[in-house]
Every structure is written in structure tokens, then in C-alpha cells.
Coordinates of C-alpha atoms and ligand atoms in Angstrom, one line a residue:
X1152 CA 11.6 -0.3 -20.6
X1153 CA 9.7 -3.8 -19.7
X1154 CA 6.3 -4.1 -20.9
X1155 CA 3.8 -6.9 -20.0
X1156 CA 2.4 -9.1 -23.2
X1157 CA -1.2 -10.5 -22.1
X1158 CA -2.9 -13.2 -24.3
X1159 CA -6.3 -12.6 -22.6
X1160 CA -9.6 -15.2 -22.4
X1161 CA -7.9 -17.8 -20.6
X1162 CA -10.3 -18.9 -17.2
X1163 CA -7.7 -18.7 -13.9
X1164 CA -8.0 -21.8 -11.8
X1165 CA -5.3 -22.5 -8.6
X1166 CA -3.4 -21.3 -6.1
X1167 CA -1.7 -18.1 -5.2
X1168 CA 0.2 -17.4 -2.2
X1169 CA 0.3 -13.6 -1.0
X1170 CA 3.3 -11.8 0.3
X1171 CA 4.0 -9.5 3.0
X1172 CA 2.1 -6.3 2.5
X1173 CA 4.5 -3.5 1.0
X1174 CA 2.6 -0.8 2.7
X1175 CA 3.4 -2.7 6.1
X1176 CA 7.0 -3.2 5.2
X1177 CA 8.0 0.4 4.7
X1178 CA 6.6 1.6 8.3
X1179 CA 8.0 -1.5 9.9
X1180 CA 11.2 -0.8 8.1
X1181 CA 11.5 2.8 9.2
X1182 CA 10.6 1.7 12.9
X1183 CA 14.2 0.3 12.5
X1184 CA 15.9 3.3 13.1
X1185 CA 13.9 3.5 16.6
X1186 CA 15.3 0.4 17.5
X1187 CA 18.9 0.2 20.1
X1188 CA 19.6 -3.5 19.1
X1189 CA 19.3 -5.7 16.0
X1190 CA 16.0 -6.5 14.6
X1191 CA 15.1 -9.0 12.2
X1192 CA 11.6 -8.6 10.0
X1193 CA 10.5 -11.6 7.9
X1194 CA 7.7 -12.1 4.9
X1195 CA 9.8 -8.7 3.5
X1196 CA 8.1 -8.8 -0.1
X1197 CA 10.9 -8.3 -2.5
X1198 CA 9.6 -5.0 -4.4
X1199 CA 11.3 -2.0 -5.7
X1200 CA 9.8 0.3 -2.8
X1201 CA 11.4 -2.1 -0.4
X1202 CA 14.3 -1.8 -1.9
X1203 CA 14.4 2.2 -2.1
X1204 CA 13.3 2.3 1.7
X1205 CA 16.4 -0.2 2.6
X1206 CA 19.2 1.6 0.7
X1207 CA 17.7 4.9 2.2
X1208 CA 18.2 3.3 5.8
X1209 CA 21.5 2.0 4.8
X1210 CA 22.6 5.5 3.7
X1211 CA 21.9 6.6 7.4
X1212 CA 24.6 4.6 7.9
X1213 CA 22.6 1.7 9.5
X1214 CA 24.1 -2.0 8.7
X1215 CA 20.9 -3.0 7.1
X1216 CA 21.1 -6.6 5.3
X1217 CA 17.9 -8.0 3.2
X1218 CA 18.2 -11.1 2.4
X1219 CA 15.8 -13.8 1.1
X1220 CA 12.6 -12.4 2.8
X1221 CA 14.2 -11.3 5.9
X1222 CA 15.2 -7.9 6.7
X1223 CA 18.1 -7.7 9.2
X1224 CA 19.1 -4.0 10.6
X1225 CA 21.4 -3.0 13.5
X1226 CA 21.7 1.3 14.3
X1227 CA 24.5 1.0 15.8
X1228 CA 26.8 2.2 12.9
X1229 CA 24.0 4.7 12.2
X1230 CA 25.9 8.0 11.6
X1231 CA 23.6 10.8 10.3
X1232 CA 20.0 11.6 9.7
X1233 CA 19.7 12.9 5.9
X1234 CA 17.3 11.4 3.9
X1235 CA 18.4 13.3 0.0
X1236 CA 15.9 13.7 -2.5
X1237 CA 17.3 11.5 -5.1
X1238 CA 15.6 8.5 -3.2
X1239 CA 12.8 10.5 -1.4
X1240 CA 11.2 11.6 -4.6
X1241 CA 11.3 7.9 -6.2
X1242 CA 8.8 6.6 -3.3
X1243 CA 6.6 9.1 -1.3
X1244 CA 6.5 6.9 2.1
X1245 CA 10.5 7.8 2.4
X1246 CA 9.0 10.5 4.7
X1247 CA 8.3 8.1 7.5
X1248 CA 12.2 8.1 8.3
X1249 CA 11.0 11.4 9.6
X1250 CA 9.7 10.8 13.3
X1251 CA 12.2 7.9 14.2
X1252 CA 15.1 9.8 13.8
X1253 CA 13.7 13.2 15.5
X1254 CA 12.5 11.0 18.1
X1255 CA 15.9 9.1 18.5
X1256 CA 18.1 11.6 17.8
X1257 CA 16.8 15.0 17.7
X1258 CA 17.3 15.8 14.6
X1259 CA 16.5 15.3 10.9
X1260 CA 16.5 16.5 7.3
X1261 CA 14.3 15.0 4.9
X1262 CA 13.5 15.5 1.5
X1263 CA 9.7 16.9 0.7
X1264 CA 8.2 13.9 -1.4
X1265 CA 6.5 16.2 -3.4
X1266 CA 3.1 15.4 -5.3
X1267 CA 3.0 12.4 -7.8
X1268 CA 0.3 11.1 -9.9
X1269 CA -3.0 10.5 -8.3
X1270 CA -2.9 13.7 -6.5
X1271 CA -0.9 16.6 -4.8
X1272 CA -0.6 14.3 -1.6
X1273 CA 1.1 17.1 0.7
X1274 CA 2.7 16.0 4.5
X1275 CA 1.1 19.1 6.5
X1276 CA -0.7 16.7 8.7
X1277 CA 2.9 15.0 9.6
X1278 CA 4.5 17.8 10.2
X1279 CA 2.1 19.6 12.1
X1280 CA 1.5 16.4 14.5
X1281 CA 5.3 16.3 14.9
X1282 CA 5.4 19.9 16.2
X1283 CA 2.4 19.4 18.4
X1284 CA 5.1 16.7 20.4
X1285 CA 7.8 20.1 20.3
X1286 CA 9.5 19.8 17.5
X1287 CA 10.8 22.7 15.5
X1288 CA 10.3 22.3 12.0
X1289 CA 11.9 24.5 9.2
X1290 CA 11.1 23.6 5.8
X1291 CA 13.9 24.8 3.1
X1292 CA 14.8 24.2 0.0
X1293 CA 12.6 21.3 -0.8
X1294 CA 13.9 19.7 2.4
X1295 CA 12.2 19.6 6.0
X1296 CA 14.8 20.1 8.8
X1297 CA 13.4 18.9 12.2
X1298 CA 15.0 19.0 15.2
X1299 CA 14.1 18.9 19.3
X1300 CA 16.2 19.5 22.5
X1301 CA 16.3 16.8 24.1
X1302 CA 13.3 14.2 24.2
X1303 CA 9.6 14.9 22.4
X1304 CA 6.7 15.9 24.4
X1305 CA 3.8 13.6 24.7
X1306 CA 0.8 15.6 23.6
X1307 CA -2.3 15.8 22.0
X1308 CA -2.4 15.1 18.1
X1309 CA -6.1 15.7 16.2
X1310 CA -5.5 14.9 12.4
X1311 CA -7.9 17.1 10.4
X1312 CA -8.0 13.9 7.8
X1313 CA -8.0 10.4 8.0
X1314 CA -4.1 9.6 7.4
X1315 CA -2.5 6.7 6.3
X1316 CA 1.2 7.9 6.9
X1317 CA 0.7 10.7 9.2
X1318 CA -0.8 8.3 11.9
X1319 CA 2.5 5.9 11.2
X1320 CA 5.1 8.7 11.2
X1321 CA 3.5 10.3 14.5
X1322 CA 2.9 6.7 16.1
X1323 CA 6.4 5.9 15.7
X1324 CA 7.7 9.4 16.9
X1325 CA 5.3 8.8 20.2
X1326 CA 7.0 5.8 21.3
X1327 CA 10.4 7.6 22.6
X1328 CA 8.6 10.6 24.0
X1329 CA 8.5 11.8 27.2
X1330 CA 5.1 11.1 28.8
X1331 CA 1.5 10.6 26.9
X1332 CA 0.9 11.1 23.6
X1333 CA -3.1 10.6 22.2
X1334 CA -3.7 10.0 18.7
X1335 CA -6.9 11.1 17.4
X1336 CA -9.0 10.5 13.8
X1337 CA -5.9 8.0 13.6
X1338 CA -6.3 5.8 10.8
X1339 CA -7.2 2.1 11.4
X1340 CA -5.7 0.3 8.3
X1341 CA -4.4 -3.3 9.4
X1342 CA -0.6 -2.2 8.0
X1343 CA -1.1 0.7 11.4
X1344 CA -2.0 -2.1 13.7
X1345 CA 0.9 -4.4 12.5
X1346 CA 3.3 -1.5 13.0
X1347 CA 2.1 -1.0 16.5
X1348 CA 2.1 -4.7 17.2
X1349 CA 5.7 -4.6 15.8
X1350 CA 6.6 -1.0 18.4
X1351 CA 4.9 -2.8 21.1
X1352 CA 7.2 -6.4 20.8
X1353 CA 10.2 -3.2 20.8
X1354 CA 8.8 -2.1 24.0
X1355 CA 6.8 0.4 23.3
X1356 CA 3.2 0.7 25.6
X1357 CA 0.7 1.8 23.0
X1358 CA -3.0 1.4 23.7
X1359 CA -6.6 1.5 21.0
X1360 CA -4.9 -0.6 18.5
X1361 CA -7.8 -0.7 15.7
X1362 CA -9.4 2.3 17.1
X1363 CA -9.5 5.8 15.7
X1364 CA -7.5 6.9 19.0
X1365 CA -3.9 5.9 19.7
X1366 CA -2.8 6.0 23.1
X1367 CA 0.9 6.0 23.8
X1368 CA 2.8 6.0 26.4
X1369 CA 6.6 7.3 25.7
X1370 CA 10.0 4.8 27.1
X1371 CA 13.1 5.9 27.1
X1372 CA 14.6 2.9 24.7
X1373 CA 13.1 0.3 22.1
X1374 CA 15.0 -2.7 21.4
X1375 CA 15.0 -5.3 18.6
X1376 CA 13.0 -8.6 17.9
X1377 CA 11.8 -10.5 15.4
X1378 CA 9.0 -9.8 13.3
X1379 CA 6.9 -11.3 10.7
X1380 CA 4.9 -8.8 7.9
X1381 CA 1.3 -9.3 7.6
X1382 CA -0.1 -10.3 4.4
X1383 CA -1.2 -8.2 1.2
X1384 CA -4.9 -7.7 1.4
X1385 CA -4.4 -5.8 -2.0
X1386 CA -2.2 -8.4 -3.2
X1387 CA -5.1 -10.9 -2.5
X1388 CA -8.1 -8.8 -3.9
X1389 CA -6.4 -8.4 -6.5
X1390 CA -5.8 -12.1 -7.8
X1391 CA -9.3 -12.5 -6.2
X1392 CA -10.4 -10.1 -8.7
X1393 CA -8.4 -12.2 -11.5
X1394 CA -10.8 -15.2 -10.9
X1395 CA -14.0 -12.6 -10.8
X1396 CA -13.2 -10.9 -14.3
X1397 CA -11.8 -14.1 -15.9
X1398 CA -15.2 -16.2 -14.5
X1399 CA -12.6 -18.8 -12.6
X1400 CA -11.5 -19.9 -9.2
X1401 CA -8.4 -18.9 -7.4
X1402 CA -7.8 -19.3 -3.9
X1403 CA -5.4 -17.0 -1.9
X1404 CA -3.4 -18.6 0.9
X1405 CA -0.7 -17.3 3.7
X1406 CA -3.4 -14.1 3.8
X1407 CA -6.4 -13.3 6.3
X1408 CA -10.3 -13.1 5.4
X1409 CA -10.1 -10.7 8.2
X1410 CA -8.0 -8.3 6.6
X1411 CA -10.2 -7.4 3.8
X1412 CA -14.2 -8.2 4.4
X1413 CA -15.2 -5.0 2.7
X1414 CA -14.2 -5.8 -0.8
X1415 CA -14.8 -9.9 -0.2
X1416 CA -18.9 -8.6 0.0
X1417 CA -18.1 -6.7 -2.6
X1418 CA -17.1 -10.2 -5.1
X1419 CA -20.4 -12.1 -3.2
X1420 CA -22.5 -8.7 -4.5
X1421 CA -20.9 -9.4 -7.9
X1422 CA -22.3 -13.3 -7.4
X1423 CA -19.0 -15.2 -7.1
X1424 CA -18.8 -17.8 -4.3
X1425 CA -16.5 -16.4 -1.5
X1426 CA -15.0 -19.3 0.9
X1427 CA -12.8 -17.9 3.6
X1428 CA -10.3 -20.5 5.8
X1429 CA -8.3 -19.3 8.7
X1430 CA -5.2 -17.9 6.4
X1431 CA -6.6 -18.5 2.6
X1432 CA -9.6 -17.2 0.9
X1433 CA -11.0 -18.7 -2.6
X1434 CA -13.2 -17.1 -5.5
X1435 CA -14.6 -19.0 -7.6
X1436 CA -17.1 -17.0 -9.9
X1437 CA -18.3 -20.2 -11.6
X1438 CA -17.9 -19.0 -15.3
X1439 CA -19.9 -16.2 -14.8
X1440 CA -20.3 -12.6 -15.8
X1441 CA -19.8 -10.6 -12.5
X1442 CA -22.8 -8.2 -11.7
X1443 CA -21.5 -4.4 -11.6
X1444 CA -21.3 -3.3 -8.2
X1445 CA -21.2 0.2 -6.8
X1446 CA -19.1 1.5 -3.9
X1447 CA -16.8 4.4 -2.5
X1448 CA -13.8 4.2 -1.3
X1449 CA -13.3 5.4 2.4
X1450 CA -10.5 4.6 5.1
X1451 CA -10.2 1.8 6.8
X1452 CA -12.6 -0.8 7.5
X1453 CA -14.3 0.8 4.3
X1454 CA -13.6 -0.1 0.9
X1455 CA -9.9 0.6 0.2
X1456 CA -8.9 3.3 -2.2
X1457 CA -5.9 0.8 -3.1
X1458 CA -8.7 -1.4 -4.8
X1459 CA -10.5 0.8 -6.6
X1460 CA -9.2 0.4 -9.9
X1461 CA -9.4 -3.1 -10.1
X1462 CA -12.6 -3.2 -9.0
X1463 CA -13.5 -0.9 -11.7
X1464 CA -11.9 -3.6 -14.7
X1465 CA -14.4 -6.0 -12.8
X1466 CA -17.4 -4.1 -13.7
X1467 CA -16.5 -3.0 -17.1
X1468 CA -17.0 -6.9 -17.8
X1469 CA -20.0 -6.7 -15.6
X1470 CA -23.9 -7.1 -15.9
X1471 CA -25.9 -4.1 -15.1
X1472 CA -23.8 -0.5 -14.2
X1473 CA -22.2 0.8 -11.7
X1474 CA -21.0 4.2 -9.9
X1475 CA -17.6 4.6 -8.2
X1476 CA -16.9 7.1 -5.8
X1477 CA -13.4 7.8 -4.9
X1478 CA -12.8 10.1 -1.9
X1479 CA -9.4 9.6 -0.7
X1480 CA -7.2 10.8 -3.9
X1481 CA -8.5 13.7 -6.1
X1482 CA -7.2 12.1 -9.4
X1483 CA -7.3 8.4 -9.6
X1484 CA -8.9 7.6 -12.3
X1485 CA -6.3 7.9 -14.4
X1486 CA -6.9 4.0 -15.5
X1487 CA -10.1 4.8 -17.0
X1488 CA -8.8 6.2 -20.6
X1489 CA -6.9 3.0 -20.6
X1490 CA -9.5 1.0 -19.6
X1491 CA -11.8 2.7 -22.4
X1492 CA -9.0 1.9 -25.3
X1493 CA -9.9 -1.8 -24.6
X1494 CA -13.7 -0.9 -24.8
X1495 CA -14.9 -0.6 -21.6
X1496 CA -17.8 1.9 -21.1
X1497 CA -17.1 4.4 -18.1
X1498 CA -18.2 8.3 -17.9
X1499 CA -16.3 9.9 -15.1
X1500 CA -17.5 14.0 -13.8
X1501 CA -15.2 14.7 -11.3
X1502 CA -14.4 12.0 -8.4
X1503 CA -17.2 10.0 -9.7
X1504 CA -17.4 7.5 -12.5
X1505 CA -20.4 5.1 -14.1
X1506 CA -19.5 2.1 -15.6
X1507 CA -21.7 0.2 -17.4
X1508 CA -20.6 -3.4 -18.1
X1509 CA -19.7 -4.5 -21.8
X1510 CA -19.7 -8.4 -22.7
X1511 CA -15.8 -8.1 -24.1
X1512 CA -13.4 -6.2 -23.6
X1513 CA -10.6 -6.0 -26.6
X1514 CA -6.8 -6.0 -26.4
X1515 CA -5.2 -2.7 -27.5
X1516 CA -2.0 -1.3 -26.3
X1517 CA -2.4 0.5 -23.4
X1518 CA 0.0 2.3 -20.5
X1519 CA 0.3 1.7 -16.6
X1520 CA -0.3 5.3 -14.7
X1521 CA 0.3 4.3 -11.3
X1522 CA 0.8 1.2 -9.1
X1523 CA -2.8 -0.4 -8.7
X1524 CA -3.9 1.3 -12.1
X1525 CA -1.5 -1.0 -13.5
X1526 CA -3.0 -4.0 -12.3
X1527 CA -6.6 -3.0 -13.6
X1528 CA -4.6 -2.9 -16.9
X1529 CA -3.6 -6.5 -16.1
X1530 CA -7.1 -7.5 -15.1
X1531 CA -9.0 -6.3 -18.4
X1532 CA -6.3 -7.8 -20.7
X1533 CA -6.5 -11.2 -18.6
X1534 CA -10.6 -11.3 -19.8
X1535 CA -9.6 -9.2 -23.4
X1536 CA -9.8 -10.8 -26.6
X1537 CA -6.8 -10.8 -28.1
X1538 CA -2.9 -9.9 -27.0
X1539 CA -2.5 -6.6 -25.0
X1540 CA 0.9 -5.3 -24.6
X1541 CA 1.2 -2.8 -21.5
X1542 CA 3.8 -0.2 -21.1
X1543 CA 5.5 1.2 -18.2
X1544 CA 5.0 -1.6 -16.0
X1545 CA 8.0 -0.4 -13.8
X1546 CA 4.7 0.6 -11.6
X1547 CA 4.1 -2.8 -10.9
X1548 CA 7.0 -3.7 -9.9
X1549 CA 6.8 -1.2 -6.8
X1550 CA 4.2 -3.6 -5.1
X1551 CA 3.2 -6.6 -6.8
X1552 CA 6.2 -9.8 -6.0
X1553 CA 6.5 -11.7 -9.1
X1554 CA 3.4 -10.8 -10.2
X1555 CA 4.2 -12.9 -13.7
X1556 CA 5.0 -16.1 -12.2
X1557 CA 2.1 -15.7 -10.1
X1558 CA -0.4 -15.2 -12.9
X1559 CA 1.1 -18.0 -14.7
X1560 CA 0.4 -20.2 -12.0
X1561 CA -2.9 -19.8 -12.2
X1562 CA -3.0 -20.2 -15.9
X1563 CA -2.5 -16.5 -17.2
X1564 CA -0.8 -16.2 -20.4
X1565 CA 1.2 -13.0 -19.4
X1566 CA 5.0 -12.6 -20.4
X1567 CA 7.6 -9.4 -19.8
X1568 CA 8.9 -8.3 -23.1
X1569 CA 12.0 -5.3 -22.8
X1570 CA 12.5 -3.1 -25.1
Ligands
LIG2714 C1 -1.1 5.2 2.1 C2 -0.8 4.0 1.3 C3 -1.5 4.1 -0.1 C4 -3.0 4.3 0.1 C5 -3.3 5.4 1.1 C6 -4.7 5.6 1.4 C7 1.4 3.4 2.1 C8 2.9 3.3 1.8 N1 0.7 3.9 1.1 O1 -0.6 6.3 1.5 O2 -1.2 2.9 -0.8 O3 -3.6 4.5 -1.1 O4 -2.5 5.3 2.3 O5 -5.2 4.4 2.0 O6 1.0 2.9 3.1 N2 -3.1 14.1 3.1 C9 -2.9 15.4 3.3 N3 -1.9 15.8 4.2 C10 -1.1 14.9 4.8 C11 -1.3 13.6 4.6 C12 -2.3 13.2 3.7 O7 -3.6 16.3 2.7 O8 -0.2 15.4 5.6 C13 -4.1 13.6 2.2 C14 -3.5 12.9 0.9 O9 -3.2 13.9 -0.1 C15 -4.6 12.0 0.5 C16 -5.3 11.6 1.8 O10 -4.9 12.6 2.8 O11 -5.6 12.7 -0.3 C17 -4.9 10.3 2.4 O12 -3.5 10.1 2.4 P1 -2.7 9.2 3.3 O13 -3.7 8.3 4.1 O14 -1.7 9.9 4.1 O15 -1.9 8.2 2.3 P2 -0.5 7.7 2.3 O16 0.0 7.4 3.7 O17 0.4 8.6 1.5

């Protein structure tokens, strides 16, 4: 198993550039299946949860290519709808296969993802939005069998919880409908609004793109196009916070300032200098301890749940203390015992935790719980004294492109050791 090897105290100064966002690729990529003519999607970050999603498609018999960065798929050859659990269970957003093929085809059985390590994360909300547009959902064996005659119903949908993937499986389910289907307590993350931007170029008419309600009007056929991936905004906060926790300067480029304005106030509370250019943002914390900063992590435009734990490595360096809230997932702060091994101070009572700074943090072998825990793993060894080896970095791979190469280009002494 790879492990990361992290000489820490090293100030990171340069350049980064940030990759398509993974959780825009995997909606974009299931939209696929909606489309009746080849589509090609570009700024595809090369990740293992891209991967999963792709062979997935392909094993619906789709002639999916990935190539470079650019995702080519054509449905024509596509020759049943069974998503199997083997893949499902490896990546939880496999579910969004779900309401393209009912809504193309009228049928499908997926695989339940089942719960994985920051929290239970059931798909109620999917599947009871998905009935509310007539289909009939059985749910057996550890699989959920949908099906519809004929065409889905527009109709109303009211989410009892802000969600992420519900919104994306139900938006893309909308778009063959027949008639109007509203969307309400929809989540406004950036990676919805690039999916609907990607449906509408297909043809579908969707309307309060950014807004809490989704209004969609249900064609009879999407076709293909060509399509770019937005950036990473977690990809950029988190080299962002590598400059903030390593007192250096990094700028991000190929992203957008827009994308992320919560957790840039955040780094200017901390007292780094934030610039922010039309596609590139640079920190530069000007040797500096950060100042520990408090927030909570809420949907979207709030602070992201995604960036929590990095956040969190931040202020164990930091001046002052600090309390994090995290609302969205009931168990991620799985980092902190980690984080504690390399001597940062944090007291956590249920879904909240104090930090209070520490002046160094010390390497110690620690163990990556989850895909952004990892990173604040990363983050603390980057400003640790001494060589930090981190285990079970497999995590990482699922959402961070060339994560290594990127750190060394800013100066990081990181290197993947097997074994
Ligand atoms: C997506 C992101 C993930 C991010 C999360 C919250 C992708 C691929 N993943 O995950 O990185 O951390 O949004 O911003 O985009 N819930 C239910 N029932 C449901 C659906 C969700 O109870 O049917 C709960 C979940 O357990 C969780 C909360 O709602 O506590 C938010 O989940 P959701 O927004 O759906 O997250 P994901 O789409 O899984």
C-alpha cells in the first residue's frame, strides 16, 4: 500500500494549476447516459473516482473513451441498465447513474452505496424525489430497482435536506420528463450549476441556476456537445491552505475567485494577503503564523464541509483558538486523532471541536481516514518538524491529480513510498 513521506518546514512559494473538479466530473459523466449523440467533456481530472464512474458507464455497455483529459462517450451501444455493487460500493456518487437511465429508459437497478466513513449518508431523499416524478421504486437485496411506463412525470420535488446528489440525480432525471418539474431546497453548489449548464448545452430548458429552486422543463431528447469541467475549488483551498500553514505564497491558476469566496475570507481572517485575478488566486501569508479562525460548515455559498479538515491543520498552527462546527456529516472529525499524534491541541464534544493553536507541530506516523482528512494530514506534516510518513493514502488518490508533483512544485518535500 503507498504511503506519503513528508519532510516538513519547508516555506511553499509558486505556482499550482487546479484541475477540473471531481465532484463536477461524476454528475457530468453520468448526464452521459441522457445524451442520444456523442459527447465529449474536457478538464476530466484523472482520479480514481473518475475512473470507477467511467468503467461503470462502460459496463452499461456505453463506448466510453478517456483519454488525456477528455472524456468521449457515445450510448448508442448502451445495452442494459445494472450498475453491480462491486463498483457502486467503491464510490458512493455511482448512484447518480440512477435518474439518467430511469429517465432514458425506464428502467434501472442500482446498487445501494451503503454508509462509508464520515457518516451513514443514506439516498432516501433520491429516491423519494424520483418517485414524486412516478417512478416505482423497489428496493431488494441491497439493490434499488426503478422503473416507469413510459416517460417521468414533471412534478413537484421538496428535499427535506440540503442535498448535494439528490439535487443532481433528480435534475438530471427532470430533463426527459414529460412536462414541469420544480426543484425545491435544491442545493446551490457551483459543481450543480456546471451540470445544469452542461444539460442545458444538451438541450435541456432548466431555469434558477444558483437558486435554491430548479425549474425544468422536460424534452423529449438531449444530444451531445462539448463540455469543459469547472475547476476544483477544494483543489485550490487546499494548496491555498498549503501556503497559509507553511507561512508562504502560492498562487492558484485555471480556477475562479468566484467559486470559493467563503473560505478565501476565511485565509484574509487568518491575516494572509488574498489577491484574486480573473482565473488565479494567490496566498501569500508573508511568514506568518495564521490567526485561528472559527466557522461552520453549511451548504453552499457557506463554508464547504469539503474544507473543513484542512482548515482545521491551519488553526492547530494558529495564534489564538478556534471552534469548528460541522453540520453536514455527523462523523468528520475523524482527522483530529491524527492531527493530535503530531501535537496539535483540539477537544471535540460531539459535532463541535476547539482548537487551540500550537507553535509546532511534530512529525509522527499517522493514517488517512477519508478523502479531505487526508490532505489535512498532508497540510500538518508540510509545517511539522521532522519526516511524517502517512498511510493509506489510496484516499487521496480519489480526488487530488498528482497531488505529489504538484507539492513539489511549490517546494514540498513529499515522496510516495510502497510497501
Ligand atoms: C457531495 C460531495 C461531497 C460533499 C457533500 C456535501 C460529490 C461527489 N460529493 O456528497 O464531497 O462533502 O456533497 O457538500 O459531489 N443525506 C440524506 N439522504 C439523502 C441524501 C443525503 O440523509 O438522500 C444527508 C447525508 O447523509 C449528509 C447530507 O445529507 O449528511 C448531505 O449529503 P449530500 O449533499 O447528498 O452529499 P453527497 O452528494 O453524498
Amino acid at each position: 500500500m503507498d504511503k506519503f513521506l513528508i519532510q516538513g518546514g519547508q516555506k511553499l512559494e509558486g505556482e499550482v494549476r487546479i484541475s477540473g473538479a471531481k465532484n463536477a466530473a461524476l454528475p457530468l459523466l453520468a448526464a452521459t447516459i441522457l445524451a442520444d449523440s456523442p459527447i465529449r467533456i474536457s478538464n476530466m481530472p484523472n482520479l480514481r473516482d473518475v475512473n470507477t464512474l467511467v468503467k461503470l458507464i462502460a459496463g452499461l455497455g456505453v463506448t466510453i473513451e478517456y483519454v488525456g483529459d477528455m472524456v468521449t462517450a457515445d450510448t448508442s451501444t448502451l445495452n442494459n441498465q445494472f450498475a453491480p455493487y462491486d463498483l457502486v460500493k467503491t464510490m458512493r456518487a455511482s448512484i447518480l447513474v440512477l435518474g439518467p437511465l430511469v429517465a432514458r429508459y425506464g428502467e434501472a437497478k442500482v446498487s445501494l452505496p451503503g454508509g462509508c466513513a464520515i457518516g451513514s449518508r443514506p439516498v432516501d431523499q433520491h429516491l423519494k424525489a424520483l418517485e414524486a416524478l412516478g417512478a416505482h421504486i423497489e428496493v431488494e437485496n441491497g439493490y434499488v430497482h426503478a422503473k416507469v411506463d413510459g416517460r417521468l412525470k414533471g412534478g413537484e420535488v421538496i428535499f427535506d435536506m440540503v442535498t448535494v446528489g439528490g439535487t443532481e440525480n433528480i435534475l438530471m432525471a427532470a430533463t426527459l420528463a414529460d412536462g414541469v418539474t420544480t426543484i425545491r431546497n435544491a442545493a446551490r453548489e457551483p459543481e450543480i450549476t456546471d451540470l445544469a449548464n452542461m444539460l442545458i448545452k444538451m438541450g435541456a430548458k432548466i431555469e434558477g441556476l444558483d437558486t435554491d429552486t430548479l425549474v425544468v422543463t422536460g424534452v423529449e431528447s438531449l444530444h451531445g456537445c462539448d463540455y469543459a469541467v469547472v475547476a476544483d475549488r477544494i483543489e485550490t483551498g487546499s494548496y491555498l491552505a498549503a501556503a497559509a500553514i507553511t507561512g508562504g505564497r502560492v498562487r492558484t491558476t485555471h480556477t475562479d475567485p468566484a467559486l470559493l469566496e467563503c473560505v478565501l475570507d476565511k485565509f484574509e481572517e487568518m491575516g494572509a494577503e488574498v489577491t484574486r485575478g480573473e482565473d488565479w488566486i494567490e496566498l501569500d501569508m508573508q511568514g506568518k503564523r495564521p490567526k485561528a479562525v472559527s466557522f461552520r460548515t453549511l451548504p453552499h455559498p457557506d463554508f464547504p464541509t469539503d474544507m473543513q479538515a484542512q482548515l482545521m491543520a491551519v488553526n492547530a498552527i494558529g495564534r489564538g483558538f478556534a471552534t469548528i462546527s460541522e453540520t453536514i456529516f455527523e462523523n468528520r472529525f475523524m482527522h483530529v486523532p491524527e492531527l493530535s499524534r503530531m501535537g496539535a491541541n483540539i477537544q471535540v464534544e460531539g459535532n463541535d471541536a476547539v482548537v487551540t493553536g500550537v507553535e509546532k507541530l511534530s512529525a509522527a506516523p499517522v493514517m488517512a481516514t477519508d478523502l479531505r482528512a487526508s490532505f489535512s494530514l498532508v497540510l500538518a506534516a508540510l509545517a511539522a518538524e521532522g519526516e511524517t510518513l502517512i498511510d493509506r493514502i489510496y484516499h487521496i488518490d480519489r480526488g487530488y491529480e498528482h497531488i505529489e508533483a504538484k507539492l513539489q512544485g511549490i517546494g514540498a518535500k513529499i515522496k510516495r513510498v510502497s510497501g
